[in-house]
Short mmCIF file of C-alpha atoms in Angstrom, two decimals:
data_model
loop_
_atom_site.label_atom_id
_atom_site.label_comp_id
_atom_site.label_asym_id
_atom_site.label_seq_id
_atom_site.Cartn_x
_atom_site.Cartn_y
_atom_site.Cartn_z
CA MET D 1 278.01 232.36 66.74
CA MET D 2 275.63 229.64 65.52
CA SER D 3 278.40 227.73 63.83
CA ARG D 4 280.41 227.87 67.04
CA LEU D 5 277.48 226.47 69.03
CA ALA D 6 276.93 223.73 66.47
CA TYR D 7 280.59 222.72 66.74
CA VAL D 8 280.40 222.55 70.52
CA CYS D 9 277.28 220.37 70.34
CA VAL D 10 279.01 217.89 68.05
CA VAL D 11 281.95 217.64 70.44
CA LEU D 12 279.62 217.01 73.35
CA LEU D 13 277.81 214.27 71.45
CA LEU D 14 281.07 212.51 70.64
CA ALA D 15 282.25 212.70 74.22
CA VAL D 16 279.43 210.59 75.69
CA PRO D 17 281.12 208.35 78.27
CA VAL D 18 281.09 204.55 78.04
CA THR D 19 278.72 203.23 80.71
CA SER D 20 279.28 200.18 82.90
CA GLN D 21 276.42 198.56 81.00
CA ASP D 22 278.31 199.08 77.72
CA ARG D 23 281.46 197.59 79.26
CA THR D 24 279.55 194.57 80.49
CA ALA D 25 278.01 194.03 77.06
CA ASP D 26 281.43 194.31 75.39
CA HIS D 27 282.88 191.96 78.02
CA ASP D 28 280.20 189.35 77.35
CA ALA D 29 280.75 189.61 73.60
CA ARG D 30 284.48 189.08 74.05
CA ILE D 31 283.84 186.08 76.29
CA LYS D 32 281.57 184.58 73.64
CA GLU D 33 284.25 185.14 70.99
CA ALA D 34 286.92 183.60 73.23
CA ASP D 35 284.78 180.58 74.08
CA ALA D 36 284.30 179.90 70.36
CA ALA D 37 288.07 180.07 69.74
CA LEU D 38 288.65 177.76 72.70
CA ARG D 39 286.28 175.16 71.23
CA ARG D 40 288.29 175.33 68.00
CA MET D 41 291.49 174.81 70.05
CA GLN D 42 292.79 178.18 68.84
CA TRP D 43 294.51 178.84 72.14
CA ASP D 44 296.27 182.11 71.28
CA ASP D 45 293.15 183.66 69.77
CA ALA D 46 291.12 182.59 72.78
CA LEU D 47 293.72 184.00 75.16
CA ARG D 48 293.73 187.39 73.43
CA ALA D 49 289.95 187.63 73.56
CA TYR D 50 289.78 186.59 77.22
CA LYS D 51 292.45 189.15 78.11
CA ALA D 52 290.49 191.85 76.29
CA ALA D 53 287.35 190.86 78.19
CA ASN D 54 289.25 190.95 81.47
CA ALA D 55 290.61 194.42 80.74
CA LEU D 56 287.07 195.72 80.23
CA LEU D 57 286.30 194.89 83.87
CA ASP D 58 289.54 196.26 85.30
CA LYS D 59 291.18 192.82 85.17
CA LYS D 60 288.74 191.49 87.75
CA SER D 61 286.54 189.25 85.63
CA PRO D 62 286.50 185.71 87.06
CA ARG D 63 284.92 184.37 83.86
CA ALA D 64 287.71 185.86 81.74
CA LEU D 65 290.42 184.71 84.14
CA ILE D 66 289.02 181.17 84.16
CA GLY D 67 288.92 181.24 80.37
CA MET D 68 292.51 182.45 80.30
CA ALA D 69 293.48 179.50 82.49
CA ARG D 70 291.81 177.10 80.06
CA ALA D 71 293.69 178.68 77.15
CA TYR D 72 296.98 178.50 79.05
CA GLN D 73 296.31 174.82 79.71
CA GLY D 74 295.78 174.31 75.99
CA LEU D 75 299.18 175.92 75.47
CA LYS D 76 300.59 173.68 78.22
CA ALA D 77 301.55 176.79 80.21
CA HIS D 78 300.36 175.20 83.43
CA LYS D 79 302.25 177.44 85.84
CA THR D 80 300.64 180.53 84.32
CA ALA D 81 297.28 178.74 84.36
CA THR D 82 297.54 178.21 88.14
CA GLU D 83 298.23 181.95 88.58
CA SER D 84 295.23 182.88 86.44
CA CYS D 85 293.03 180.56 88.50
CA ALA D 86 294.32 182.08 91.74
CA ASP D 87 293.40 185.55 90.42
CA ALA D 88 289.95 184.31 89.41
CA ILE D 89 289.29 182.97 92.90
CA LYS D 90 289.88 186.46 94.35
CA TYR D 91 286.95 187.86 92.36
CA THR D 92 284.35 185.07 92.48
CA ALA D 93 282.74 186.69 95.55
CA ASP D 94 279.84 184.45 96.64
CA ASP D 95 279.58 182.61 93.30
CA LYS D 96 280.47 179.11 94.47
CA ALA D 97 280.07 177.62 90.98
CA LEU D 98 282.71 179.96 89.53
CA GLU D 99 285.05 179.37 92.46
CA ALA D 100 284.64 175.61 92.08
CA SER D 101 285.44 175.86 88.37
CA ALA D 102 288.57 177.93 89.06
CA ARG D 103 289.77 175.57 91.78
CA ASN D 104 289.16 172.50 89.63
CA LEU D 105 291.22 174.02 86.81
CA ARG D 106 293.98 175.01 89.22
CA GLY D 107 294.08 171.45 90.55
CA LEU D 108 294.44 170.10 87.02
CA SER D 109 297.41 172.34 86.27
CA LEU D 110 299.09 171.52 89.58
CA PHE D 111 298.63 167.84 88.75
CA ALA D 112 300.19 168.40 85.31
CA LEU D 113 303.18 170.18 86.86
CA ALA D 114 303.87 167.48 89.47
CA GLU D 115 306.73 165.15 88.61
CA LYS D 116 306.96 162.66 91.48
CA ALA D 117 304.65 160.99 93.97
CA ASP D 118 305.96 163.19 96.78
CA ASP D 119 305.72 166.45 94.79
CA LYS D 120 304.10 169.07 97.03
CA ARG D 121 302.01 170.23 94.07
CA LEU D 122 300.06 166.98 94.26
CA LYS D 123 299.07 167.86 97.83
CA GLU D 124 297.98 171.30 96.62
CA ALA D 125 295.98 169.72 93.80
CA GLU D 126 294.38 167.30 96.25
CA GLN D 127 293.29 170.20 98.46
CA GLU D 128 291.83 172.08 95.50
CA PHE D 129 289.70 169.12 94.44
CA ARG D 130 288.54 168.52 98.01
CA THR D 131 287.54 172.18 98.24
CA VAL D 132 285.59 171.89 94.99
CA LEU D 133 283.55 169.06 96.51
CA THR D 134 282.64 171.26 99.49
CA LEU D 135 281.53 174.09 97.21
CA THR D 136 279.23 172.22 94.83
CA THR D 137 277.71 168.86 93.96
CA ALA D 138 277.49 169.88 90.31
CA LEU D 139 281.08 168.92 89.48
CA PRO D 140 281.36 165.14 90.04
CA ILE D 141 284.44 165.27 87.81
CA ALA D 142 286.26 166.54 90.91
CA HIS D 143 285.88 163.03 92.39
CA TYR D 144 287.57 161.65 89.25
CA ASN D 145 290.38 164.21 89.44
CA LEU D 146 290.84 163.62 93.17
CA GLY D 147 291.00 159.88 92.56
CA LEU D 148 293.84 160.29 90.07
CA VAL D 149 295.77 162.64 92.36
CA LEU D 150 295.52 160.13 95.21
CA MET D 151 296.66 157.28 92.95
CA LYS D 152 299.53 159.41 91.70
CA GLN D 153 300.61 159.60 95.36
CA THR D 154 300.30 155.76 95.55
CA ARG D 155 297.24 156.08 97.81
CA ASP D 156 295.40 153.59 95.66
CA GLN D 157 292.59 152.56 98.04
CA GLU D 158 291.59 156.17 98.64
CA GLY D 159 291.78 156.81 94.92
CA LEU D 160 289.61 153.80 94.12
CA ALA D 161 286.96 155.07 96.53
CA GLU D 162 286.84 158.45 94.79
CA LEU D 163 286.58 156.85 91.35
CA ARG D 164 283.73 154.64 92.55
CA THR D 165 281.94 157.74 93.83
CA PHE D 166 282.52 159.42 90.48
CA LEU D 167 280.99 156.46 88.63
CA ASP D 168 278.03 156.42 91.00
CA LYS D 169 277.35 160.11 90.40
CA ALA D 170 278.29 160.43 86.72
CA GLY D 171 278.48 156.92 85.31
CA ALA D 172 277.63 158.05 81.77
CA ALA D 173 280.31 160.77 81.68
CA PRO D 174 282.96 160.63 78.93
CA GLU D 175 285.59 159.86 81.61
CA ALA D 176 283.73 156.77 82.86
CA ALA D 177 285.67 154.32 80.68
CA ALA D 178 288.98 155.87 81.73
CA ALA D 179 287.93 155.70 85.40
CA LYS D 180 287.36 151.96 85.04
CA ARG D 181 290.79 151.51 83.46
CA PHE D 182 292.43 153.37 86.34
CA MET D 183 290.52 151.18 88.78
CA ASP D 184 291.71 148.04 86.98
CA ASN D 185 295.31 149.29 86.93
CA PRO D 186 296.19 152.21 89.26
CA ARG D 187 299.66 152.36 87.63
CA ARG D 188 297.95 154.27 84.84
CA ALA D 189 297.78 157.26 87.16
CA ARG D 190 301.53 157.14 87.72
CA GLU D 191 302.80 156.17 84.28
CA PRO D 192 302.20 158.00 80.97
CA PHE D 193 300.00 155.33 79.38
CA ALA D 194 298.76 156.17 75.90
CA PRO D 195 295.08 157.10 75.72
CA GLU D 196 292.76 154.41 74.42
CA PHE D 197 292.07 154.83 70.71
CA SER D 198 290.81 152.96 67.70
CA VAL D 199 291.33 153.85 64.05
CA THR D 200 290.63 152.62 60.54
CA THR D 201 293.75 152.52 58.40
CA MET D 202 294.08 153.46 54.75
CA GLU D 203 293.81 149.76 53.90
CA GLY D 204 290.46 149.54 55.73
CA GLU D 205 291.87 147.68 58.72
CA HIS D 206 290.45 148.44 62.16
CA LEU D 207 293.21 148.95 64.71
CA ALA D 208 292.87 149.69 68.44
CA LEU D 209 295.48 150.29 71.11
CA GLU D 210 294.66 146.92 72.67
CA ASP D 211 295.54 145.23 69.37
CA LEU D 212 299.07 146.59 69.74
CA ALA D 213 299.70 145.11 73.19
CA GLY D 214 303.11 143.43 73.42
CA LYS D 215 304.53 145.51 70.56
CA VAL D 216 306.70 148.60 70.40
CA VAL D 217 304.74 151.29 68.54
CA LEU D 218 306.09 154.39 66.83
CA ILE D 219 303.35 156.96 66.22
CA ASP D 220 304.25 159.56 63.61
CA PHE D 221 302.02 162.66 63.62
CA TRP D 222 302.62 164.28 60.26
CA ALA D 223 301.10 165.86 57.11
CA THR D 224 302.04 166.19 53.46
CA TRP D 225 302.09 170.00 53.81
CA CYS D 226 304.75 169.72 56.56
CA THR D 227 308.22 169.99 54.96
CA PRO D 228 310.16 168.43 57.89
CA CYS D 229 307.65 165.56 57.91
CA LEU D 230 308.43 164.77 54.29
CA ALA D 231 312.17 164.98 54.94
CA ALA D 232 311.71 162.41 57.71
CA THR D 233 310.03 159.74 55.58
CA PRO D 234 313.24 158.06 54.24
CA GLY D 235 314.41 157.55 57.83
CA LEU D 236 311.06 156.05 58.81
CA ALA D 237 311.17 153.73 55.79
CA LYS D 238 314.64 152.59 56.84
CA LEU D 239 313.38 151.99 60.37
CA GLN D 240 310.47 149.95 59.04
CA ARG D 241 312.84 147.73 57.02
CA LYS D 242 315.30 147.32 59.90
CA PHE D 243 312.71 146.09 62.39
CA LYS D 244 310.25 144.37 60.05
CA ASP D 245 310.78 141.01 61.75
CA GLU D 246 310.42 142.42 65.27
CA PRO D 247 307.24 143.16 67.28
CA PHE D 248 307.40 146.72 65.99
CA VAL D 249 304.69 148.85 64.37
CA ILE D 250 304.72 152.31 62.80
CA LEU D 251 301.43 154.17 62.83
CA GLY D 252 301.23 157.36 60.75
CA ILE D 253 298.53 159.80 61.88
CA SER D 254 297.98 162.46 59.25
CA ALA D 255 296.74 166.02 59.84
CA ASP D 256 296.02 166.43 56.10
CA ARG D 257 292.74 167.89 54.86
CA ASP D 258 293.14 166.60 51.29
CA ARG D 259 292.62 162.84 51.34
CA ASN D 260 293.75 162.39 47.72
CA ALA D 261 297.06 164.23 48.26
CA TRP D 262 297.68 162.19 51.42
CA LYS D 263 296.96 158.85 49.77
CA SER D 264 298.93 159.67 46.62
CA PHE D 265 302.03 160.62 48.60
CA ILE D 266 301.93 157.39 50.60
CA LEU D 267 301.52 155.20 47.50
CA GLU D 268 304.06 157.06 45.37
CA ASN D 269 306.71 156.85 48.10
CA ARG D 270 305.86 153.28 49.16
CA LEU D 271 305.46 154.11 52.83
CA LEU D 272 304.72 150.56 53.92
CA TRP D 273 303.23 151.03 57.38
CA HIS D 274 299.82 151.75 58.86
CA HIS D 275 298.37 155.13 57.89
CA VAL D 276 295.36 156.98 59.30
CA PHE D 277 293.63 160.05 57.84
CA ASP D 278 292.81 162.08 60.97
CA ASP D 279 291.28 165.19 59.39
CA ARG D 280 288.97 165.68 62.37
CA ARG D 281 292.00 165.64 64.71
CA THR D 282 290.43 162.93 66.88
CA ILE D 283 293.65 161.04 67.60
CA GLN D 284 295.72 164.21 67.69
CA ARG D 285 293.45 165.74 70.36
CA ALA D 286 293.55 162.51 72.39
CA PHE D 287 297.35 162.75 72.52
CA GLY D 288 297.45 166.56 72.80
CA ILE D 289 299.37 166.99 69.54
CA ASP D 290 299.59 170.39 67.85
CA VAL D 291 303.15 170.36 66.45
CA TYR D 292 304.27 168.46 63.34
CA PRO D 293 306.07 166.22 63.11
CA THR D 294 305.73 164.70 66.57
CA TYR D 295 307.00 161.20 67.33
CA LEU D 296 305.88 159.00 70.21
CA LEU D 297 307.28 155.60 71.10
CA LEU D 298 305.06 153.28 73.13
CA ASP D 299 306.50 150.28 74.93
CA HIS D 300 304.93 146.80 75.01
CA GLU D 301 302.55 147.91 77.79
CA GLY D 302 301.35 150.98 75.90
CA ILE D 303 303.35 153.46 78.00
CA VAL D 304 304.77 156.51 76.20
CA ARG D 305 308.54 156.19 76.68
CA TYR D 306 309.84 158.69 74.13
CA THR D 307 308.50 161.95 72.70
CA ARG D 308 310.14 164.14 70.08
CA THR D 309 308.82 167.17 68.22
CA GLY D 310 310.39 168.45 65.03
CA TRP D 311 312.90 166.67 62.83
CA ASN D 312 316.57 166.88 61.90
CA PRO D 313 318.94 164.11 60.72
CA SER D 314 319.89 163.16 64.29
CA VAL D 315 316.27 162.27 65.14
CA ASP D 316 316.45 159.08 63.06
CA GLY D 317 319.28 157.80 65.23
CA GLU D 318 317.47 158.76 68.42
CA ILE D 319 314.34 156.86 67.42
CA GLU D 320 316.33 153.80 66.33
CA SER D 321 318.26 153.73 69.61
CA GLN D 322 315.10 154.07 71.70
CA THR D 323 313.33 151.41 69.63
CA LYS D 324 316.14 148.91 70.20
CA LYS D 325 315.98 149.56 73.93
CA LEU D 326 312.21 149.09 74.08
CA LEU D 327 312.33 145.92 71.96
CA LYS D 328 314.92 144.51 74.35
CA ASN D 329 312.69 145.31 77.32
CA ALA D 330 309.70 143.72 75.57
CA ALA D 331 311.66 140.53 74.90
CA ALA D 332 312.74 140.35 78.56
CA ALA D 333 309.16 140.85 79.75
CA ASN D 334 307.94 137.98 77.55
CA LYS D 335 310.43 135.43 78.92
#
């Protein structure tokens, strides 16, 4: 009889239910884990952790849903991000800060999805940013985002006013320099201009985007551990030789971690163009690159006119054809 009672007691001890307090603690731990993955740009890991956190609160956690939206944006899944934000808004209750964050993120994804100045998603994005500004004064970035949306719709004067307000309220923000560039040239909100950058090449030469004005620029995001990248190098070398007397520049941005392996490969294979060791992913993050190889062609104004991920033998011909076209346009613009 005693052994039977002992057995029953053990079962009862193991069957202690999980309390809401335990769920909340687990939820917060998952959120912390997901936030860390997000900072490392590990989008899939972050998404899994946010989803797990959301499940712990019956899929009604605004913090987890907002985090999921940020991860989806990192994965460029902007349509899914807007849906996640819409779900988050349902559960923010009276927390205006969380609602503002969700609406700001939703506006960003709507902006990313819009293709033309009259795209209805721009109107939706505009409304989201305007709503953010009614909810809180703690997100001056919404003025910046609203300014870009208005400029994208060719409403430049309204956009300029919002960017001025942004600078007045958050002049030291990281986006301040970009805001000034948009104010100087509102076309930047409508055209895919390359982000401003400056690098130091393998030869010790300082090179900034402004130094490349008037030239056609091929940016090759690559690494020595990337087999397709290595297969592409003969084609790039041929391209360099073909256009060596033209206003044409190749800029190789390497994702390598081993500087010696990177440098040795370049020297051994006589890759005679500008090379940058971007082990901290600074330039890659600025361009949103996470696939190798990725090729970008910038025209003489610094606008991204061609993007290609991956490599096969036909890519060489594509890049050459696009380069010829952009060089022709550059020559016409300089007449």
